[in-house]
PDB file of C-alpha atoms in Angstrom:
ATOM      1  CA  UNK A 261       0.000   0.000   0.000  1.00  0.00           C
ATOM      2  CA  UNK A 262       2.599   2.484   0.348  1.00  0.00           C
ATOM      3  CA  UNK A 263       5.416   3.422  -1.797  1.00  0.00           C
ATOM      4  CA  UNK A 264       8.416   3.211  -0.010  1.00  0.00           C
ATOM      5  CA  UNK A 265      10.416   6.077  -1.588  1.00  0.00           C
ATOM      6  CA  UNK A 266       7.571   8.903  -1.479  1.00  0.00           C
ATOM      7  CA  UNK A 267       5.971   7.590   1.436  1.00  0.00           C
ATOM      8  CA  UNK A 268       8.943   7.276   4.243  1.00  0.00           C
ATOM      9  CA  UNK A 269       7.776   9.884   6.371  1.00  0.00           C
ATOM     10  CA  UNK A 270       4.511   7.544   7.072  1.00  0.00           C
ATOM     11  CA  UNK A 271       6.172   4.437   7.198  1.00  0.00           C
ATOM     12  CA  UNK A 272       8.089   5.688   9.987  1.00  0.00           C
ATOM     13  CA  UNK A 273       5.012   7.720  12.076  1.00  0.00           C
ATOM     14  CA  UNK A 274       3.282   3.849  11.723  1.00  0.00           C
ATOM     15  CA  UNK A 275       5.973   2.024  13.159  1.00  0.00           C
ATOM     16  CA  UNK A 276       6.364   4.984  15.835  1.00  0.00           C
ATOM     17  CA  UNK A 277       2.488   4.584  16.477  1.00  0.00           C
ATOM     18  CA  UNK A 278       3.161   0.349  17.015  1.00  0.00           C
ATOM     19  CA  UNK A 279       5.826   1.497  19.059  1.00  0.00           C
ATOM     20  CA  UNK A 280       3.866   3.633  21.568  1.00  0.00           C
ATOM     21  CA  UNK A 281       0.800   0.822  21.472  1.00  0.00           C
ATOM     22  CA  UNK A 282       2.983  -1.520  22.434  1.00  0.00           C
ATOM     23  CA  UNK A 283       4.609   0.290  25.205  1.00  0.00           C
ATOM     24  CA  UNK A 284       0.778   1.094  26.552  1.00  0.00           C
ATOM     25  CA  UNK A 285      -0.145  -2.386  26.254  1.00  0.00           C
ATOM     26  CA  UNK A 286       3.281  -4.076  27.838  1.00  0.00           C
ATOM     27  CA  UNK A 287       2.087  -2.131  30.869  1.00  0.00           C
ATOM     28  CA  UNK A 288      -1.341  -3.930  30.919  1.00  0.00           C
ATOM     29  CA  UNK A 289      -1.659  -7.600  31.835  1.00  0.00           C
ATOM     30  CA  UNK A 290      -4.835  -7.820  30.356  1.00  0.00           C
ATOM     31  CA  UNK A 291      -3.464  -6.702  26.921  1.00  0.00           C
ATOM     32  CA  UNK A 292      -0.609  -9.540  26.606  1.00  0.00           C
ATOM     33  CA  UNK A 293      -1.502 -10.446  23.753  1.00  0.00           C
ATOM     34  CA  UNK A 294      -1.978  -7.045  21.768  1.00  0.00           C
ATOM     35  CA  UNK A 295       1.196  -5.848  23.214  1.00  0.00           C
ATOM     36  CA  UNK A 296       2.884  -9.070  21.214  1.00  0.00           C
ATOM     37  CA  UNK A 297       1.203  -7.987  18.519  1.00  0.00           C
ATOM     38  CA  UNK A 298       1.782  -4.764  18.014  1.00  0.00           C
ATOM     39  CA  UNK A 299       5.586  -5.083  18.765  1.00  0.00           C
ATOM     40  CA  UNK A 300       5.498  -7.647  16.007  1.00  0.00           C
ATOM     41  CA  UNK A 301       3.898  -4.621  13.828  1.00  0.00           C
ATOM     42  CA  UNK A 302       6.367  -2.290  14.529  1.00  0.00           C
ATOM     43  CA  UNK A 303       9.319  -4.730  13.645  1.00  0.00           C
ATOM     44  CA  UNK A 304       7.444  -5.237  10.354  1.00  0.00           C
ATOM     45  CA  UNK A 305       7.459  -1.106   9.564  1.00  0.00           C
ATOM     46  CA  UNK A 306      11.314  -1.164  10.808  1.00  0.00           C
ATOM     47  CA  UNK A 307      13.315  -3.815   9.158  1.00  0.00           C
ATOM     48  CA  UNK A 308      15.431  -2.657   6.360  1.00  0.00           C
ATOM     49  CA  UNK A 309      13.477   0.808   6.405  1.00  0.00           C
ATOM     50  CA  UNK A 310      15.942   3.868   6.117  1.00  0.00           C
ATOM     51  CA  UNK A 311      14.993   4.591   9.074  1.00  0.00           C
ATOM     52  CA  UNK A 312      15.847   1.293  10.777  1.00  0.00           C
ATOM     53  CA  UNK A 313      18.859   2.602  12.692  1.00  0.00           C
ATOM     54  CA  UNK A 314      16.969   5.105  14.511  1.00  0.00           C
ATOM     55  CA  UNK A 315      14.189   2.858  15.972  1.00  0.00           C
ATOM     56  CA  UNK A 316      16.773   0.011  16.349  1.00  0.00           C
ATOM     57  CA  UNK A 317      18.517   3.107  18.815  1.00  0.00           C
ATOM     58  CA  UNK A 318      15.258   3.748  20.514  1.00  0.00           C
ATOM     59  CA  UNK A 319      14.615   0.566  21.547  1.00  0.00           C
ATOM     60  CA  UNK A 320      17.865  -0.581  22.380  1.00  0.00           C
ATOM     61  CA  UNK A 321      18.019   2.793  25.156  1.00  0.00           C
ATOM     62  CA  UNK A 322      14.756   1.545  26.199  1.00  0.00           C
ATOM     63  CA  UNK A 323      15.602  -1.511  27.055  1.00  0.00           C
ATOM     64  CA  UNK A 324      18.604  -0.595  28.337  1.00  0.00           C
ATOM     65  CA  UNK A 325      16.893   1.547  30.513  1.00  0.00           C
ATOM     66  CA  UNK A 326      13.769  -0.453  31.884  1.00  0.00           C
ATOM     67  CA  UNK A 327      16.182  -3.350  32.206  1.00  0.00           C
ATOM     68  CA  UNK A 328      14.872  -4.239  35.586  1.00  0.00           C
ATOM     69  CA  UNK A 329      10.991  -2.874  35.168  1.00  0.00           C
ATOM     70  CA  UNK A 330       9.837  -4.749  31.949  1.00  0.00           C
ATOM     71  CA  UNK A 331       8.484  -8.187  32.313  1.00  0.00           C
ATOM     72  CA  UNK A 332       8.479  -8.118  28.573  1.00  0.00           C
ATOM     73  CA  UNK A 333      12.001  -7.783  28.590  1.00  0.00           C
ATOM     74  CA  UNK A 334      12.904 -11.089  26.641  1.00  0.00           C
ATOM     75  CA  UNK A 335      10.136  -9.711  23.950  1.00  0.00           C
ATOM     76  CA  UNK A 336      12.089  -6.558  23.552  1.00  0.00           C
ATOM     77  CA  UNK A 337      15.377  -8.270  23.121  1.00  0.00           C
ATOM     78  CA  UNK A 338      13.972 -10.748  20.501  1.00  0.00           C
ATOM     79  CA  UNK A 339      12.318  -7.572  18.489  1.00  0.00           C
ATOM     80  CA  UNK A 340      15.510  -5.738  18.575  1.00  0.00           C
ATOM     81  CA  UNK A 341      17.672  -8.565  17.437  1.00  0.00           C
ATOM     82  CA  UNK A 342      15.029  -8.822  14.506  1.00  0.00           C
ATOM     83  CA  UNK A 343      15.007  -5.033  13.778  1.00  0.00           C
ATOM     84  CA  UNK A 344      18.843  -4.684  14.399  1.00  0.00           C
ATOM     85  CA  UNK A 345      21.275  -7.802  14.217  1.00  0.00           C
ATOM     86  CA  UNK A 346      18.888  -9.764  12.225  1.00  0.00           C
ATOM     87  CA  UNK A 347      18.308  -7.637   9.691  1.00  0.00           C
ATOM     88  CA  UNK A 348      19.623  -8.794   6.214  1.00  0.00           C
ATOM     89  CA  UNK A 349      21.494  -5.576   5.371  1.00  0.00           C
ATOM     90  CA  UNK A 350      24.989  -5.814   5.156  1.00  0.00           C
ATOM     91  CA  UNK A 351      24.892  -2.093   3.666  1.00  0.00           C
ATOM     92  CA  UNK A 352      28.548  -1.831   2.288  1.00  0.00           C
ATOM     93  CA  UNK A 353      29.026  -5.360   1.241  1.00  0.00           C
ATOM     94  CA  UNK A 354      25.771  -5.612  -0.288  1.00  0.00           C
ATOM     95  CA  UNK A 355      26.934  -2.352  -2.304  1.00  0.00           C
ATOM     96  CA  UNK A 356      30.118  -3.256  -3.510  1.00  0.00           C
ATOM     97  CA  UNK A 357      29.203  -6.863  -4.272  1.00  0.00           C
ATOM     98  CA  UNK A 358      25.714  -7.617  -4.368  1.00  0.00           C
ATOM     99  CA  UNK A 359      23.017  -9.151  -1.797  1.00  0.00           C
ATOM    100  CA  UNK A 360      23.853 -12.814  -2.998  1.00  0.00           C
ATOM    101  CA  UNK A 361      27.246 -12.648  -3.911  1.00  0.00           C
ATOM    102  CA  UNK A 362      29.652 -15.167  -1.408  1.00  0.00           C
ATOM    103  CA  UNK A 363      31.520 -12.455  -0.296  1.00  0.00           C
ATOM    104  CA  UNK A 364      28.271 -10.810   1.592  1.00  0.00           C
ATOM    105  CA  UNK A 365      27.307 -14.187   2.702  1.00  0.00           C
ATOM    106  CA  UNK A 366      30.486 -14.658   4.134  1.00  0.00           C
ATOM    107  CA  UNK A 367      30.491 -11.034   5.748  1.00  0.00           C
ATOM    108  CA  UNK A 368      26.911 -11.960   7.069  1.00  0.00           C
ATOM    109  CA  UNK A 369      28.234 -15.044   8.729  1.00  0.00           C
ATOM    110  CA  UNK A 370      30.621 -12.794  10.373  1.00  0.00           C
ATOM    111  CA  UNK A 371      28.551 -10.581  11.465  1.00  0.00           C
ATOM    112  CA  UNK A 372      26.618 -13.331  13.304  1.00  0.00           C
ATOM    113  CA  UNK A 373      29.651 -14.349  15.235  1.00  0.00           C
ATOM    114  CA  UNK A 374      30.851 -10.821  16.329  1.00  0.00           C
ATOM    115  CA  UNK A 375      27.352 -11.114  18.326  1.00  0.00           C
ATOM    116  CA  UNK A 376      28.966 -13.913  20.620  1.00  0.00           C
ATOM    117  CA  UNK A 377      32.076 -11.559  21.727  1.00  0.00           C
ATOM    118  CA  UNK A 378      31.738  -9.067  24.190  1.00  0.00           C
ATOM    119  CA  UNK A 379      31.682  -5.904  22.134  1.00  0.00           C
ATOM    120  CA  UNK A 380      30.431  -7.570  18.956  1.00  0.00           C
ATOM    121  CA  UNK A 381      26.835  -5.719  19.207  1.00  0.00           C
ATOM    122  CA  UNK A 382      27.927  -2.691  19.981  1.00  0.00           C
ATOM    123  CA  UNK A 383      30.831  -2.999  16.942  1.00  0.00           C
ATOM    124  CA  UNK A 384      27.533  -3.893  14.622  1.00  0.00           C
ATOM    125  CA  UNK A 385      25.435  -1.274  15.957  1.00  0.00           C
ATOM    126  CA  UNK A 386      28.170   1.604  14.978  1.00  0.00           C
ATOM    127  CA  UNK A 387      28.854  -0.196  11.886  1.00  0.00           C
ATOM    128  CA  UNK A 388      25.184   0.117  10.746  1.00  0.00           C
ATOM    129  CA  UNK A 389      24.924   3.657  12.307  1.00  0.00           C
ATOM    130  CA  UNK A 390      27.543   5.481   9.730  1.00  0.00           C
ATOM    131  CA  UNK A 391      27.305   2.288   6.619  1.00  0.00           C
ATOM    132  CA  UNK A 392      24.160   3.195   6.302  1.00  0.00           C
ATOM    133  CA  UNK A 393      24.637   6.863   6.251  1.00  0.00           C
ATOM    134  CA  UNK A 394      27.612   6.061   3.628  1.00  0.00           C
ATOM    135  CA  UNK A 395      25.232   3.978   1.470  1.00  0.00           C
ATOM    136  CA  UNK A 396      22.311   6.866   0.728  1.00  0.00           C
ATOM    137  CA  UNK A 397      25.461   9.362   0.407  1.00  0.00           C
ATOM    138  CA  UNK A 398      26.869   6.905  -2.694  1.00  0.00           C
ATOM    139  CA  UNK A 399      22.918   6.801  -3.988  1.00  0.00           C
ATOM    140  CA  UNK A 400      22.929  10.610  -4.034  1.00  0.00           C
ATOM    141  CA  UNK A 401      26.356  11.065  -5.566  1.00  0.00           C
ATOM    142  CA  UNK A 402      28.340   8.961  -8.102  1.00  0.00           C
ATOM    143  CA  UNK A 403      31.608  10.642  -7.344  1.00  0.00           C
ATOM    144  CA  UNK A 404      31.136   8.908  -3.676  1.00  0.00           C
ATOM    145  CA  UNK A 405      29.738   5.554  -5.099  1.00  0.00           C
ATOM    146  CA  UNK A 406      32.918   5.334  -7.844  1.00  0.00           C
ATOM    147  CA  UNK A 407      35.359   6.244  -4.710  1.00  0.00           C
ATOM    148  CA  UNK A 408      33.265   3.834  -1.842  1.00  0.00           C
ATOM    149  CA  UNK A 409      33.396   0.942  -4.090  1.00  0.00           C
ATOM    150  CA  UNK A 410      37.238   1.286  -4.807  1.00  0.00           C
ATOM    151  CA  UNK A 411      38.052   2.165  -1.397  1.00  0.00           C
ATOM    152  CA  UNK A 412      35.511  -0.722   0.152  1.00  0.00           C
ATOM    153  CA  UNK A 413      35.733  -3.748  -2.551  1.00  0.00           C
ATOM    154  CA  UNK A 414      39.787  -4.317  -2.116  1.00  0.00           C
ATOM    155  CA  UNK A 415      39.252  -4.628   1.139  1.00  0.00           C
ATOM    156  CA  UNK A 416      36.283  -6.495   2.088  1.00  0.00           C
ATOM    157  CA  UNK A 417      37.614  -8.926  -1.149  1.00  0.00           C
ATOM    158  CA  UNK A 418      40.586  -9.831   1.253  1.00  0.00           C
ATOM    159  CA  UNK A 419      38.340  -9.824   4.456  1.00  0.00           C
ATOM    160  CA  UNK A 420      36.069 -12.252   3.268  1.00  0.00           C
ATOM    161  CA  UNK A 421      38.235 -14.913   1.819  1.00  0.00           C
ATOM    162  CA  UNK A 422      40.329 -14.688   5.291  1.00  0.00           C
ATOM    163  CA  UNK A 423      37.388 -15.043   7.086  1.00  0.00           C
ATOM    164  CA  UNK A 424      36.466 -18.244   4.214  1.00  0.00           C
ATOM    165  CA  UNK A 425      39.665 -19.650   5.168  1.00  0.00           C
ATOM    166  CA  UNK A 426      40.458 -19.047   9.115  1.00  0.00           C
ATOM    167  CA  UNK A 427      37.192 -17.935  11.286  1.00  0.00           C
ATOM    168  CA  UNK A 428      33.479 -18.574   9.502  1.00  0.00           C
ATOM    169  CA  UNK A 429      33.641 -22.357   8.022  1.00  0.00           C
TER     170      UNK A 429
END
């Protein structure tokens, strides 16, 4: 129903709308089951949205700070993982080689097990802060593409067969 490139601004007043439902609801037993819902709905109006970043940042200081007050707090974690680390973007890899080229899948694979270190979320959640920045700057401008692409290509090419060879498989 909506067109994603003249539409954003509504896309991302729905999934703030979701967002404050479900925080009304998590705070009602009786509405379990709406809150669910409605947190599902706002995943659905984030993921791989330009705007992703910014809810994924919303709900990530949210959670951080009703840490010890939600009882929903497992449902929050699962939503941002979905919105966030689960998201199929790999913004610069994806842009210098493709979504289904080996080299993203490989960089995707690596992405999954920087979320088992210690500082491996918070690495992911700066890289998709500024890549994603980087990506709609190279849209707008083919002077920034042309010098992305041979500044980011040479060097994710010898990232990802390192990573083929030594850490993912």
């Amino acid at each position: 129903m909506f067109d994603p490139q003249k539409d954003i601004t509504e896309l991302l007043l729905i999934s703030h709308i979701y967002w404050e439902l479900s925080r009304i609801y998590e705070m009602t037993p009786k509405l379990q089951k709406s809150y669910h819902k409605t947190l599902a709905q706002f995943v659905k109006f984030t993921v791989n949205q330009p705007y992703q970043v910014l809810n994924a940042e919303m709900l990530r200081k949210y959670i951080k700070k009703n840490k010890n007050k939600s009882v929903q707090i497992k449902a929050l974690n699962e939503a941002y993982q979905q919105i966030f680390v689960q998201s199929a973007k790999c913004y610069i890899a994806t842009m210098c080689f493709g979504n289904s080229h080996p080299h993203t899948q490989t960089l995707r694979e690596f992405k999954s097990l920087l979320l088992t270190l210690p500082y491996g979320i918070e690495l992911i959640r700066l890289y998709y802060l500024y890549s994603s920045r980087l990506v709609q700057l190279s849209q707008k401008s083919k002077v920034v593409h042309h010098v992305s692409l041979n500044i980011f290509r040479p060097f994710l090419t010898v990232l990802a067969k390192f990573l083929d060879i030594s850490i993912v498989k």
